[in-house]
PDB file of C-alpha atoms in Angstrom:
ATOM      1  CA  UNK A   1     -17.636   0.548  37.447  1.00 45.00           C
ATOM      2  CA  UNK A   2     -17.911   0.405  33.616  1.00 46.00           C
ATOM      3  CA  UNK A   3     -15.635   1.795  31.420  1.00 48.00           C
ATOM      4  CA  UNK A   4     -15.220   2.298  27.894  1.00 46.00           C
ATOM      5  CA  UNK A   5     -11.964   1.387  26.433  1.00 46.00           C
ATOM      6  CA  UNK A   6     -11.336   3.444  22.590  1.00 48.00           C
ATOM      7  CA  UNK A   7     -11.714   1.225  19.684  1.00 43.00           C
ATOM      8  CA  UNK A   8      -9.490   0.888  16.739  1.00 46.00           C
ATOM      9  CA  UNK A   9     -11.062   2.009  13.950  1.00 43.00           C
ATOM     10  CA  UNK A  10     -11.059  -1.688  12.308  1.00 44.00           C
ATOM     11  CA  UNK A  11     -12.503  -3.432  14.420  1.00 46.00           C
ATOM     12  CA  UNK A  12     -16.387  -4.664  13.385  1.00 46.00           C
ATOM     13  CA  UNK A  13     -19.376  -2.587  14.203  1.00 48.00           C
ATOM     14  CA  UNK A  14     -20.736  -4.793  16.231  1.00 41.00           C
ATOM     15  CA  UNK A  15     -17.777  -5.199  18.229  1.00 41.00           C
ATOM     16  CA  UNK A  16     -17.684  -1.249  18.562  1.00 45.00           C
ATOM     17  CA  UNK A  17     -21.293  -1.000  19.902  1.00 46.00           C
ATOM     18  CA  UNK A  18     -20.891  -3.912  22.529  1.00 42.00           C
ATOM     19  CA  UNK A  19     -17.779  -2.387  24.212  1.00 44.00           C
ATOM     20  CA  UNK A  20     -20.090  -0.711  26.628  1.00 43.00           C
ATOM     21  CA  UNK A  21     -20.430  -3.942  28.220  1.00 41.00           C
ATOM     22  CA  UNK A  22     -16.618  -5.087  28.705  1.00 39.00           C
ATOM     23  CA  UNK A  23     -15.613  -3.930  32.472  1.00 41.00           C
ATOM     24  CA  UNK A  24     -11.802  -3.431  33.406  1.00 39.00           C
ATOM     25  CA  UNK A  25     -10.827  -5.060  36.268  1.00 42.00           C
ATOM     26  CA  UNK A  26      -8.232  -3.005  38.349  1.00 39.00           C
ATOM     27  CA  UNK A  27      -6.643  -6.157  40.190  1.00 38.00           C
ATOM     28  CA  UNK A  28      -6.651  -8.586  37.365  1.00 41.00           C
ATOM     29  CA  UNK A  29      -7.210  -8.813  33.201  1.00 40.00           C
ATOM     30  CA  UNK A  30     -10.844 -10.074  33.117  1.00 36.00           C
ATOM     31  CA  UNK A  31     -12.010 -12.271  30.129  1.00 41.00           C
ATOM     32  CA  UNK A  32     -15.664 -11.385  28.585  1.00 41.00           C
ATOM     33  CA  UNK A  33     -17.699 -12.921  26.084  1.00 41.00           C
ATOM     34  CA  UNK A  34     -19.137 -10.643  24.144  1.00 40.00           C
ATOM     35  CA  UNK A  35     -21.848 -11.739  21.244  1.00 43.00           C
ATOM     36  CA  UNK A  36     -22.853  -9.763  18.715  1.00 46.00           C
ATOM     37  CA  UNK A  37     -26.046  -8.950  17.074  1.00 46.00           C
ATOM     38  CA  UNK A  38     -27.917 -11.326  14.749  1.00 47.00           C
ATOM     39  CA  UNK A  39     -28.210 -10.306  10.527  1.00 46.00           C
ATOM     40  CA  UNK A  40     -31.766  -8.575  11.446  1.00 46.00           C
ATOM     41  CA  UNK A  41     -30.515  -6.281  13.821  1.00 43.00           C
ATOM     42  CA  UNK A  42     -32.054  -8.579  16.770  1.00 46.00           C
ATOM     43  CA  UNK A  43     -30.392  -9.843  19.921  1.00 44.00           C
ATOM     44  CA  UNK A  44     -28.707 -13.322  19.742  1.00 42.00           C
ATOM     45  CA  UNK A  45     -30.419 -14.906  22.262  1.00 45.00           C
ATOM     46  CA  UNK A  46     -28.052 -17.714  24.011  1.00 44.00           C
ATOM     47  CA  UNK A  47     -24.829 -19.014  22.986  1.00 42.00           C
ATOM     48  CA  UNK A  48     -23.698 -18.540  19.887  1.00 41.00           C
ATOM     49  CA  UNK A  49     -20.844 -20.601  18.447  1.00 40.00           C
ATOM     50  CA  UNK A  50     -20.116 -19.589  15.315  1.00 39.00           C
ATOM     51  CA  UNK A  51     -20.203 -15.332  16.836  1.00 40.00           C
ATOM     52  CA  UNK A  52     -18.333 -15.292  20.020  1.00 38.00           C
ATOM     53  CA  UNK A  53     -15.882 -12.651  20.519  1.00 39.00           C
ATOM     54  CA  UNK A  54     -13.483 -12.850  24.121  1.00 40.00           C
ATOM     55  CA  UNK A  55     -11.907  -9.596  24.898  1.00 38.00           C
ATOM     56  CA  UNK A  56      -9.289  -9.009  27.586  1.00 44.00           C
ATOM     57  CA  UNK A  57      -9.123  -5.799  28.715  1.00 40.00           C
ATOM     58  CA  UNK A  58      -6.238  -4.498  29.867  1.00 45.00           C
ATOM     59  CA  UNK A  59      -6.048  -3.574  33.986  1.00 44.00           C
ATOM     60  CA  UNK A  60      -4.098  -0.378  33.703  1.00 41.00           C
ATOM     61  CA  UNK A  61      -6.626   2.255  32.184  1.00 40.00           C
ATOM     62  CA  UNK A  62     -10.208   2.285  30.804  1.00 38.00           C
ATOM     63  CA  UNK A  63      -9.147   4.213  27.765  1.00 42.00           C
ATOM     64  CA  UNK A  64      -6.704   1.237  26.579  1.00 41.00           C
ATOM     65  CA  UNK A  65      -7.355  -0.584  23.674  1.00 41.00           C
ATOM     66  CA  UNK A  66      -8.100  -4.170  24.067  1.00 42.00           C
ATOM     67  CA  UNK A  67      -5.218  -6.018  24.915  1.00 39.00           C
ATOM     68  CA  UNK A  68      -5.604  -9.235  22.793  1.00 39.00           C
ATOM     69  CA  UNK A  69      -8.743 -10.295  20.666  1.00 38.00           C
ATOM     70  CA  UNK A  70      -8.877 -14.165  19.856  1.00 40.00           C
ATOM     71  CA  UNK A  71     -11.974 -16.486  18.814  1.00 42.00           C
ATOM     72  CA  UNK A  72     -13.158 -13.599  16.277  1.00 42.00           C
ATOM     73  CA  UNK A  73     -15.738 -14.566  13.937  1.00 41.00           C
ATOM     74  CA  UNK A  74     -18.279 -11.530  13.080  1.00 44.00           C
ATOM     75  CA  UNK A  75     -20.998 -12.105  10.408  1.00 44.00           C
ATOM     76  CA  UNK A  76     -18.663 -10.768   7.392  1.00 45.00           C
ATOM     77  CA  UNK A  77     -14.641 -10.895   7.860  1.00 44.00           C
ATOM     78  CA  UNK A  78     -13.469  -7.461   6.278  1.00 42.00           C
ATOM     79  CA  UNK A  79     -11.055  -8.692   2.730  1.00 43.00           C
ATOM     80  CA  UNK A  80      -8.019  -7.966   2.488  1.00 43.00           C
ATOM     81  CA  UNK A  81      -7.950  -5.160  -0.027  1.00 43.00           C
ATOM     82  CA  UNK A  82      -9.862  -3.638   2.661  1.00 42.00           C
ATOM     83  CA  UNK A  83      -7.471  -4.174   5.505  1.00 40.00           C
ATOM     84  CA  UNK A  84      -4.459  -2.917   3.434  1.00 45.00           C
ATOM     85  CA  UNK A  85      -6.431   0.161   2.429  1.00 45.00           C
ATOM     86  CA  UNK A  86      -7.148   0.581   6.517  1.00 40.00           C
ATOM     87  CA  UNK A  87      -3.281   0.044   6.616  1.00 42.00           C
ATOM     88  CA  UNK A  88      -2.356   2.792   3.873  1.00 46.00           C
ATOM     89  CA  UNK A  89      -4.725   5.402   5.264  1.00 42.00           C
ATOM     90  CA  UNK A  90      -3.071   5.746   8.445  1.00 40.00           C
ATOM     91  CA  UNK A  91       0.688   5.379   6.927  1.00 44.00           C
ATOM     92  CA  UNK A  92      -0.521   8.644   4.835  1.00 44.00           C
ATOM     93  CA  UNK A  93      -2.417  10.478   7.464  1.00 42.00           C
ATOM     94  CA  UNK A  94      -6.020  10.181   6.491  1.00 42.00           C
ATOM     95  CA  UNK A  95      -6.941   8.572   9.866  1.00 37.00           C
ATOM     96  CA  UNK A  96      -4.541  11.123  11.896  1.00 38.00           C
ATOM     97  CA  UNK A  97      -6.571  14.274  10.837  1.00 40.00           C
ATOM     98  CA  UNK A  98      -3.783  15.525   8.414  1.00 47.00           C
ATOM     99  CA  UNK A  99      -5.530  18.280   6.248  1.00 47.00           C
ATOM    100  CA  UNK A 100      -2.329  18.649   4.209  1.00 78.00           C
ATOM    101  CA  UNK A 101      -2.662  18.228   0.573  1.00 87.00           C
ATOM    102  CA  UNK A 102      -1.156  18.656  -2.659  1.00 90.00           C
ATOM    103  CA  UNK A 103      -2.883  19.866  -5.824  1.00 91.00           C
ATOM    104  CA  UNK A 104      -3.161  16.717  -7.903  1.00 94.00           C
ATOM    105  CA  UNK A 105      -4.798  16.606 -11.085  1.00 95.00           C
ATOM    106  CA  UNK A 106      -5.708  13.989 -13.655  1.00 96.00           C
ATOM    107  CA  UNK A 107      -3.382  14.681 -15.767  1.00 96.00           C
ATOM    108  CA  UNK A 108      -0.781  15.024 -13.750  1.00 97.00           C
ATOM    109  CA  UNK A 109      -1.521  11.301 -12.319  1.00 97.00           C
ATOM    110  CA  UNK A 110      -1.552   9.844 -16.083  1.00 98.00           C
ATOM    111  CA  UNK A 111       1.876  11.503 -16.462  1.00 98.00           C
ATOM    112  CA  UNK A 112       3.494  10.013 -13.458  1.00 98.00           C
ATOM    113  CA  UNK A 113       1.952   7.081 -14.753  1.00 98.00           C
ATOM    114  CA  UNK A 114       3.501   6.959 -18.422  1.00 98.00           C
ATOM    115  CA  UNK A 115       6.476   7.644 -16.490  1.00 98.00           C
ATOM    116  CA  UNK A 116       6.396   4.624 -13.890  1.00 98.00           C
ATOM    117  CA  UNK A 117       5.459   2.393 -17.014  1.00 98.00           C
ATOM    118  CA  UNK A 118       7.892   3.283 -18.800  1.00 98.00           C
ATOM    119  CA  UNK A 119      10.479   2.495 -16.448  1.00 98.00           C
ATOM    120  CA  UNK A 120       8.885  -1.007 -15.545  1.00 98.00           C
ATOM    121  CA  UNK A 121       8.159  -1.937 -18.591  1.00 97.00           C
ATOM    122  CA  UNK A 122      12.535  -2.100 -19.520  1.00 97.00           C
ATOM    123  CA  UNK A 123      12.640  -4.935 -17.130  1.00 98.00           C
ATOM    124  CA  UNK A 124       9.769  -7.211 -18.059  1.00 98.00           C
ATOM    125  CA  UNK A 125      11.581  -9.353 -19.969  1.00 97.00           C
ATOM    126  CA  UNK A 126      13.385 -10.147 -16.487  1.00 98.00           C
ATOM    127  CA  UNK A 127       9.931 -11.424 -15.314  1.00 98.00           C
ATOM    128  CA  UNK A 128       8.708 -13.530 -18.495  1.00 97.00           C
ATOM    129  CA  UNK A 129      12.591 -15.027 -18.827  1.00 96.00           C
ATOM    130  CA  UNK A 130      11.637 -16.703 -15.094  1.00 96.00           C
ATOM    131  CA  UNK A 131       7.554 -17.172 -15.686  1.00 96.00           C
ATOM    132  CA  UNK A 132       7.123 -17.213 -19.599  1.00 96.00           C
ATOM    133  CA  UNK A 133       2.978 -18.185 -18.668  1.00 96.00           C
ATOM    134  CA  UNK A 134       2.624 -15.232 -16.456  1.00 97.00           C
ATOM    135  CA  UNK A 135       0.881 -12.516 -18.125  1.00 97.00           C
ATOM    136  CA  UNK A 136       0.118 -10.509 -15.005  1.00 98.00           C
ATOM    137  CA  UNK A 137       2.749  -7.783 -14.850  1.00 98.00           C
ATOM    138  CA  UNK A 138       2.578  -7.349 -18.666  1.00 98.00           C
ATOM    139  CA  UNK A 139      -1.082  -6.649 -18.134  1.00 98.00           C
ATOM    140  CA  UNK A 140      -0.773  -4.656 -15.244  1.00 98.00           C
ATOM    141  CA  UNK A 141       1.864  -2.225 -17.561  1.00 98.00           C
ATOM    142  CA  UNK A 142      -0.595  -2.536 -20.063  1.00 98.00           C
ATOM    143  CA  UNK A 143      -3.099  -1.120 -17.704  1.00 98.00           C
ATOM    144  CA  UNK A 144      -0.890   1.400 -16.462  1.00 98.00           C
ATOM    145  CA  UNK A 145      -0.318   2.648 -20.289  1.00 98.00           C
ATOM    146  CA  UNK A 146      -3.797   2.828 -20.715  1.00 97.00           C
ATOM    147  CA  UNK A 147      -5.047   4.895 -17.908  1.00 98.00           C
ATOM    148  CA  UNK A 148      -1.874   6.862 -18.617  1.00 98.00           C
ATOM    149  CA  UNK A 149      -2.913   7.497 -22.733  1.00 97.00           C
ATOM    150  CA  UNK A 150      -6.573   9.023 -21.182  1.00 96.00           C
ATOM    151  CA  UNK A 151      -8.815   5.716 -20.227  1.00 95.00           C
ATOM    152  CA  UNK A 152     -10.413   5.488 -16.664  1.00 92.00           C
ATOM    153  CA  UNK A 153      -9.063   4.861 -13.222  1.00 92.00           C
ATOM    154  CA  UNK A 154     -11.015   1.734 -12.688  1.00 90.00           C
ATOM    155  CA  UNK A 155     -11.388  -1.585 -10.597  1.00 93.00           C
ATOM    156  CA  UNK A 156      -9.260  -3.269 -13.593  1.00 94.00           C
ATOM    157  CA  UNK A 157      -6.431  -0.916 -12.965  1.00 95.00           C
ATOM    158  CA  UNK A 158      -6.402  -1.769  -9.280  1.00 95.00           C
ATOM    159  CA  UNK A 159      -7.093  -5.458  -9.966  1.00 96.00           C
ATOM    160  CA  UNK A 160      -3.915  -5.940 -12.548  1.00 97.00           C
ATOM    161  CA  UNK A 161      -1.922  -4.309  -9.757  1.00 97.00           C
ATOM    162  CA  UNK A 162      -3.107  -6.670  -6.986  1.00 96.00           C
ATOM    163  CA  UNK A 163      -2.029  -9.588  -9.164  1.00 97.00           C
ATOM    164  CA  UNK A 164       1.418  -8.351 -10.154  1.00 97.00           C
ATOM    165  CA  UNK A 165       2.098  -8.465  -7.028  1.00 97.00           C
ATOM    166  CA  UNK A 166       0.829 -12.062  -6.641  1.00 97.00           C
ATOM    167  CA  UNK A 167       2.830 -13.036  -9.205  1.00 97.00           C
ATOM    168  CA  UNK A 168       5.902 -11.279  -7.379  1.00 97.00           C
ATOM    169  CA  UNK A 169       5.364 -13.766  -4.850  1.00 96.00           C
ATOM    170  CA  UNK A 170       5.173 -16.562  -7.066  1.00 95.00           C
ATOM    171  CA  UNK A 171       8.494 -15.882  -9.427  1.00 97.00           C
ATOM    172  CA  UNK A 172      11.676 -18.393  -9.025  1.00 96.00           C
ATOM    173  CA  UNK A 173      14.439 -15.584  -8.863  1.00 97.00           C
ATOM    174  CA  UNK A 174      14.689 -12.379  -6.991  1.00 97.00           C
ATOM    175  CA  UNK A 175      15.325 -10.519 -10.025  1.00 98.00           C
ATOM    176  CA  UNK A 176      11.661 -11.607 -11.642  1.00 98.00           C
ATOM    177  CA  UNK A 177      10.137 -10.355  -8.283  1.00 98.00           C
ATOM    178  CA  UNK A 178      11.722  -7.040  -8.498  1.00 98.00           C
ATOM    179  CA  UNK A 179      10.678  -6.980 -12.204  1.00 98.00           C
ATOM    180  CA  UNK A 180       7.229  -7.944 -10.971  1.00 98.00           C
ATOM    181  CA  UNK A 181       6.843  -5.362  -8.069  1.00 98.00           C
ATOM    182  CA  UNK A 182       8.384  -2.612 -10.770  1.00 98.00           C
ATOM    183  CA  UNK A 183       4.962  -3.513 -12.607  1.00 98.00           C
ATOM    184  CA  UNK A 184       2.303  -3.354  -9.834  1.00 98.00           C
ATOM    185  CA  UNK A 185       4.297   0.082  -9.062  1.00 98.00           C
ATOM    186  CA  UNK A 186       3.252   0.959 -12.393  1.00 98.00           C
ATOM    187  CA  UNK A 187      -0.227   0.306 -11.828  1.00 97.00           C
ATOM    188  CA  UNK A 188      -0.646   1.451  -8.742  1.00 96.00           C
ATOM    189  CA  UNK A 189       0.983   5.040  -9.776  1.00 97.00           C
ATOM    190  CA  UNK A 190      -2.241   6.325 -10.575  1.00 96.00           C
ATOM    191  CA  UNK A 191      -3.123   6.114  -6.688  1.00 95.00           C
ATOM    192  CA  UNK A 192      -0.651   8.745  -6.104  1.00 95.00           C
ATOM    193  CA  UNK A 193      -2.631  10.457  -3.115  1.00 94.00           C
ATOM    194  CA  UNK A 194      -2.512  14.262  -2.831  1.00 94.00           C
ATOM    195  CA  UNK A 195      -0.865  14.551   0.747  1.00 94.00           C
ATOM    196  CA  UNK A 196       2.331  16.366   1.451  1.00 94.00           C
ATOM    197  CA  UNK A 197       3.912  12.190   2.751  1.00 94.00           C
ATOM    198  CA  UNK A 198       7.313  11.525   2.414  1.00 95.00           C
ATOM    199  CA  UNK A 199       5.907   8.004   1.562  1.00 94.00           C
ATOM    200  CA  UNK A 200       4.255   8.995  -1.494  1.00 96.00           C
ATOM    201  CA  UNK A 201       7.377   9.512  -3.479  1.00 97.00           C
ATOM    202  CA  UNK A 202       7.401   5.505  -3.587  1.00 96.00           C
ATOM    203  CA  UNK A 203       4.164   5.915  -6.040  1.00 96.00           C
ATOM    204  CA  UNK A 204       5.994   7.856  -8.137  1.00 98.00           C
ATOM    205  CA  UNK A 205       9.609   6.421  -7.752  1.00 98.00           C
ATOM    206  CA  UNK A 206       8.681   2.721  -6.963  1.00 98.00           C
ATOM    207  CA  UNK A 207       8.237   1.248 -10.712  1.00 98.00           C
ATOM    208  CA  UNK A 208      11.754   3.153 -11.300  1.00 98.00           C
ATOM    209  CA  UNK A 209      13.839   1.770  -8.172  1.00 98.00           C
ATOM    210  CA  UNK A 210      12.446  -1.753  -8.911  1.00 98.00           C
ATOM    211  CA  UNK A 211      13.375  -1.686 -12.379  1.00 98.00           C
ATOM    212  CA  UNK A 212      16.906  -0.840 -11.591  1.00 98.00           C
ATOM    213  CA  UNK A 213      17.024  -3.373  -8.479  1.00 98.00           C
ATOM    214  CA  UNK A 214      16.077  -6.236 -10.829  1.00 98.00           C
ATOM    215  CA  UNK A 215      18.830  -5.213 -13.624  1.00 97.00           C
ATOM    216  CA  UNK A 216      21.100  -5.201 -10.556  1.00 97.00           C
ATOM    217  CA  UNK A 217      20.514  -8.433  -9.401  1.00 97.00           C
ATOM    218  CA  UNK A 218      20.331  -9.893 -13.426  1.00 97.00           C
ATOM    219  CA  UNK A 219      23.967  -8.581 -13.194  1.00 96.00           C
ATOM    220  CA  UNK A 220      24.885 -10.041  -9.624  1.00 95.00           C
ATOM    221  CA  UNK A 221      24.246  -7.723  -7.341  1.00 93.00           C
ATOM    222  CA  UNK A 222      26.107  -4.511  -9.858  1.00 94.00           C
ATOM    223  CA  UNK A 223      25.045  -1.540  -7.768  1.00 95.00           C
ATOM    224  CA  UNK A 224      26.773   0.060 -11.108  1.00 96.00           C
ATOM    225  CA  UNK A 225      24.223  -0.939 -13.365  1.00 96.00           C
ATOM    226  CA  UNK A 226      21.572  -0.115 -10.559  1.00 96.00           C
ATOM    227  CA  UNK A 227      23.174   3.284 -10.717  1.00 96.00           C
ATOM    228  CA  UNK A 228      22.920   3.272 -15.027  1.00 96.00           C
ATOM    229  CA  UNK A 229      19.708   2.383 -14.225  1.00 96.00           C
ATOM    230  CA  UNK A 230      18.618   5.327 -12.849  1.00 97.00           C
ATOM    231  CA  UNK A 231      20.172   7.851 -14.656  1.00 96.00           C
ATOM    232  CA  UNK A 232      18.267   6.162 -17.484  1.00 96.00           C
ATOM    233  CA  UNK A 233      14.974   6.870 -15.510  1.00 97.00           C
ATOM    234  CA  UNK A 234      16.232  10.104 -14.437  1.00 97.00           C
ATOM    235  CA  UNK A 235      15.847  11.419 -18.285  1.00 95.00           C
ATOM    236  CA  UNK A 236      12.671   9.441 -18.914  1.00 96.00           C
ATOM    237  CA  UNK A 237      11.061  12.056 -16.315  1.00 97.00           C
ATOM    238  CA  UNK A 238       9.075  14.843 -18.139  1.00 96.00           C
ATOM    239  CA  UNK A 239       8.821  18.327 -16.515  1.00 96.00           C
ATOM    240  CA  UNK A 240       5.093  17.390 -15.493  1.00 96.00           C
ATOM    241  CA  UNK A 241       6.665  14.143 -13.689  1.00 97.00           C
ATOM    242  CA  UNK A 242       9.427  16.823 -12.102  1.00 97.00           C
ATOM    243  CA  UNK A 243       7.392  19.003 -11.402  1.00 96.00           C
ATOM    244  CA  UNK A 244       5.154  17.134  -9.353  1.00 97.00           C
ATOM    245  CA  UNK A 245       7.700  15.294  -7.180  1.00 97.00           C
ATOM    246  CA  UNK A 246       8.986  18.540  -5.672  1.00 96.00           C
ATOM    247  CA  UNK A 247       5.864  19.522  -4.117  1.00 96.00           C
ATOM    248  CA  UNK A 248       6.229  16.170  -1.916  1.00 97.00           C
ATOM    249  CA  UNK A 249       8.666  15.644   0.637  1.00 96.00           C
ATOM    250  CA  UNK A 250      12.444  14.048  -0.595  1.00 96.00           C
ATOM    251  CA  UNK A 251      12.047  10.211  -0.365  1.00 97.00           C
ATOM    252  CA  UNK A 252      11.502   8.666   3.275  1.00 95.00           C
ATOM    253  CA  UNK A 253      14.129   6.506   4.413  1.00 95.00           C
ATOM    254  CA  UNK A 254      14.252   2.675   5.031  1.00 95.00           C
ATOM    255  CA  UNK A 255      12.904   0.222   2.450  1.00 95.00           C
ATOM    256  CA  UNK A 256      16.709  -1.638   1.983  1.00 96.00           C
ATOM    257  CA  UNK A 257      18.615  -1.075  -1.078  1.00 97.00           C
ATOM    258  CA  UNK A 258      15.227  -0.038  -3.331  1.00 97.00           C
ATOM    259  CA  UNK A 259      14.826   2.750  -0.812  1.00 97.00           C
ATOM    260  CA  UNK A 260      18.298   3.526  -1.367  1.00 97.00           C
ATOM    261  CA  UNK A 261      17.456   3.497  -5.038  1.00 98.00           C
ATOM    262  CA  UNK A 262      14.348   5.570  -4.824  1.00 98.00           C
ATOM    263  CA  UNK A 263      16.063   8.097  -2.856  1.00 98.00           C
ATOM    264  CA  UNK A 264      18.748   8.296  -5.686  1.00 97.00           C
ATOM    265  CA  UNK A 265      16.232   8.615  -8.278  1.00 98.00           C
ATOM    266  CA  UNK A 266      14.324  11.542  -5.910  1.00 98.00           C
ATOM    267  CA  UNK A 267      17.746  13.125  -5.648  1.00 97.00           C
ATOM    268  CA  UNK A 268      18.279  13.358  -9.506  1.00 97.00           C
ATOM    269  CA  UNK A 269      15.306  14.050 -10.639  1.00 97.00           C
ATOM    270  CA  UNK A 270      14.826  17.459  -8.253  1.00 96.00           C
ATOM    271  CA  UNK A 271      17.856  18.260  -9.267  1.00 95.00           C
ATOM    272  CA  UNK A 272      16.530  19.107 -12.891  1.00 92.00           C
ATOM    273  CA  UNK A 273      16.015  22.717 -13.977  1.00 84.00           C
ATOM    274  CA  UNK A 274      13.103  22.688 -15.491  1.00 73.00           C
ATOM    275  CA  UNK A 275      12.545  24.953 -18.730  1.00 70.00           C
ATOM    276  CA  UNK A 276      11.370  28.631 -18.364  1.00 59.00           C
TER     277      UNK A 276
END
C-alpha cells in the first residue's frame, strides 16, 4: 500500500513531489532510490549518479518524516543564509502559523538600532586590539549607524552582519569574539521581527549583553564590570528603545552568562518610567 509520509518544509522540490513513490514497509525500514527530475522538467531516464537520493522510511507510521536522508545531491544545494533563515522562521513562529504580531515601524527599528550600535561600538577596540586588519565589525557598526541615521535596509546591511560574525570565529581571544558578535548584533538589529517571541529581545538586547560580556572577560571574568556594563547600556536606551521592548515578552532563558546578561539588561530597562 502506498503511503505518503509529511515533508519538512526544507527539503528540495523535487524531493517533495517524488515522495508519492517511497512505500513504508510495516515489517522492516525499506531503502528507495528515488531520482529526481532533469533541469527541463523531463524524466531522468536511467541511473543517475550525480542525482540519487536514498530515503528510509521509517516502519512505524506513514505520516513520519523520513528517518535518515544520505547520498543527497539535488540540482542546486539551498546556501546557507537560506538554511539559517529556514532555521529562524520556525524559532519565531512563522512556520507554526503564529498570527501574533507587534506593531513595528521604521523608525522604531532605526532606533533600536542606534541603540544596539551604540552599545557595540564601546567594545570595538576589544576586537581591533586582537585583529588590528579586521575591518568587519567596524563596518558592520558602521552599517548599523547608517541604516539607523535614515539609509536603507539593504543586502549590505545583512552582508556586514554575516561577516562580523565570521570574523567572531576567526578572533584569538574570547573577549574579541564577544566584541565581534556585539557588532553583527548591531547589524542585525534592524531585523527585529514584529512577533510577540520571547527570542526577539536578543535583537534588541544582543549588541548590549555582548558588549558587557567582552569587558568582562578583558577584566578576567569581573561579572562587576559586566554588571557596570549594563547599567551603562541601561541609560543609553531612549524611550522609543523602552518603549518598544515592553510590548515583547521579558528575555527567554538559556544562552549562558550573555543570556544572563540580556535578561539583566531586559530587567532594567522595563523598569524605566518613561516620561508623561
Amino acid at each position: 500500500m502506498l503511503g505518503r509520509p509529511a515533508v519538512d518544509a526544507v527539503h528540495p522540490r523535487w524531493l517533495r513531489q517524488r515522495h508519492h513513490a517511497v512505500r513504508t514497509d510495516t515489517t522492516d525500514q525499506l531503502d528507495r532510490k528515488v531520482t529526481p527530475p532533469a533541469a527541463n522538467g523531463q524524466r531522468v531516464q536511467g541511473r543517475s549518479s550525480t542525482a540519487c537520493l536514498r530515503v528510509r522510511c521509517p516502519r512505524s507510521s506513514v505520516s513520519s518524516t523520513p528517518a535518515t536522508i544520505c547520498n543527497l545531491s539535488p540540482p542546486s544545494r539551498p546556501k546557507l543564509p537560506c538554511l539559517l533563515a529556514v532555521h529562524a522562521m520556525v524559532e519565531d513562529g512563522l512556520m507554526a502559523g503564529d498570527e501574533s504580531e507587534i506593531a513595528l515601524s521604521k523608525q522604531d527599528l532605526r532606533e533600536i538600532t542606534a541603540f544596539a550600535a551604540a552599545c557595540a561600538e564601546v567594545v570595538l577596540a576589544v576586537f581591533e586590539a586582537d585583529q588590528p586588519d579586521d575591518s568587519r565589525p567596524r563596518d558592520a557598526i558602521g552599517a548599523a549607524w547608517e541604516f539607523a541615521r535614515g539609509g536603507e535596509r539593504g543586502k549590505y546591511l545583512r552582508d556586514t552582519a554575516w561577516q562580523a560574525l565570521k570574523a567572531a570565529k576567526s578572533a584569538d581571544t574570547a573577549a574579541a569574539r564577544e566584541a565581534a558578535r556585539a557588532a553583527m548584533s548591531a547589524a542585525g538589529a534592524a531585523y527585529l521581527h514584529p512577533l510577540a517571541k520571547a527570542t526577539q529581545v536578543k535583537h534588541i538586547l544582543g549588541a548590549g549583553a555582548h558588549a558587557a560580556r567582552a569587558a568582562e572577560l578583558v577584566a578576567g571574568h569581573s561579572p562587576d564590570v559586566g554588571a557596570e556594563h549594563v547599567e551603562r547600556a541601561v541609560h543609553r536606551a531612549t524611550p522609543v528603545v523602552v518603549e518598544v521592548l515592553k510590548r515583547f515578552p521579558a528575555a527567554p532563558d538559556g544562552g549562558g552568562r550573555v543570556g544572563e546578561l540580556i535578561r539583566m539588561l531586559d530587567a532594567d530597562i522595563r523598569s524605566l518610567t518613561l516620561p508623561k
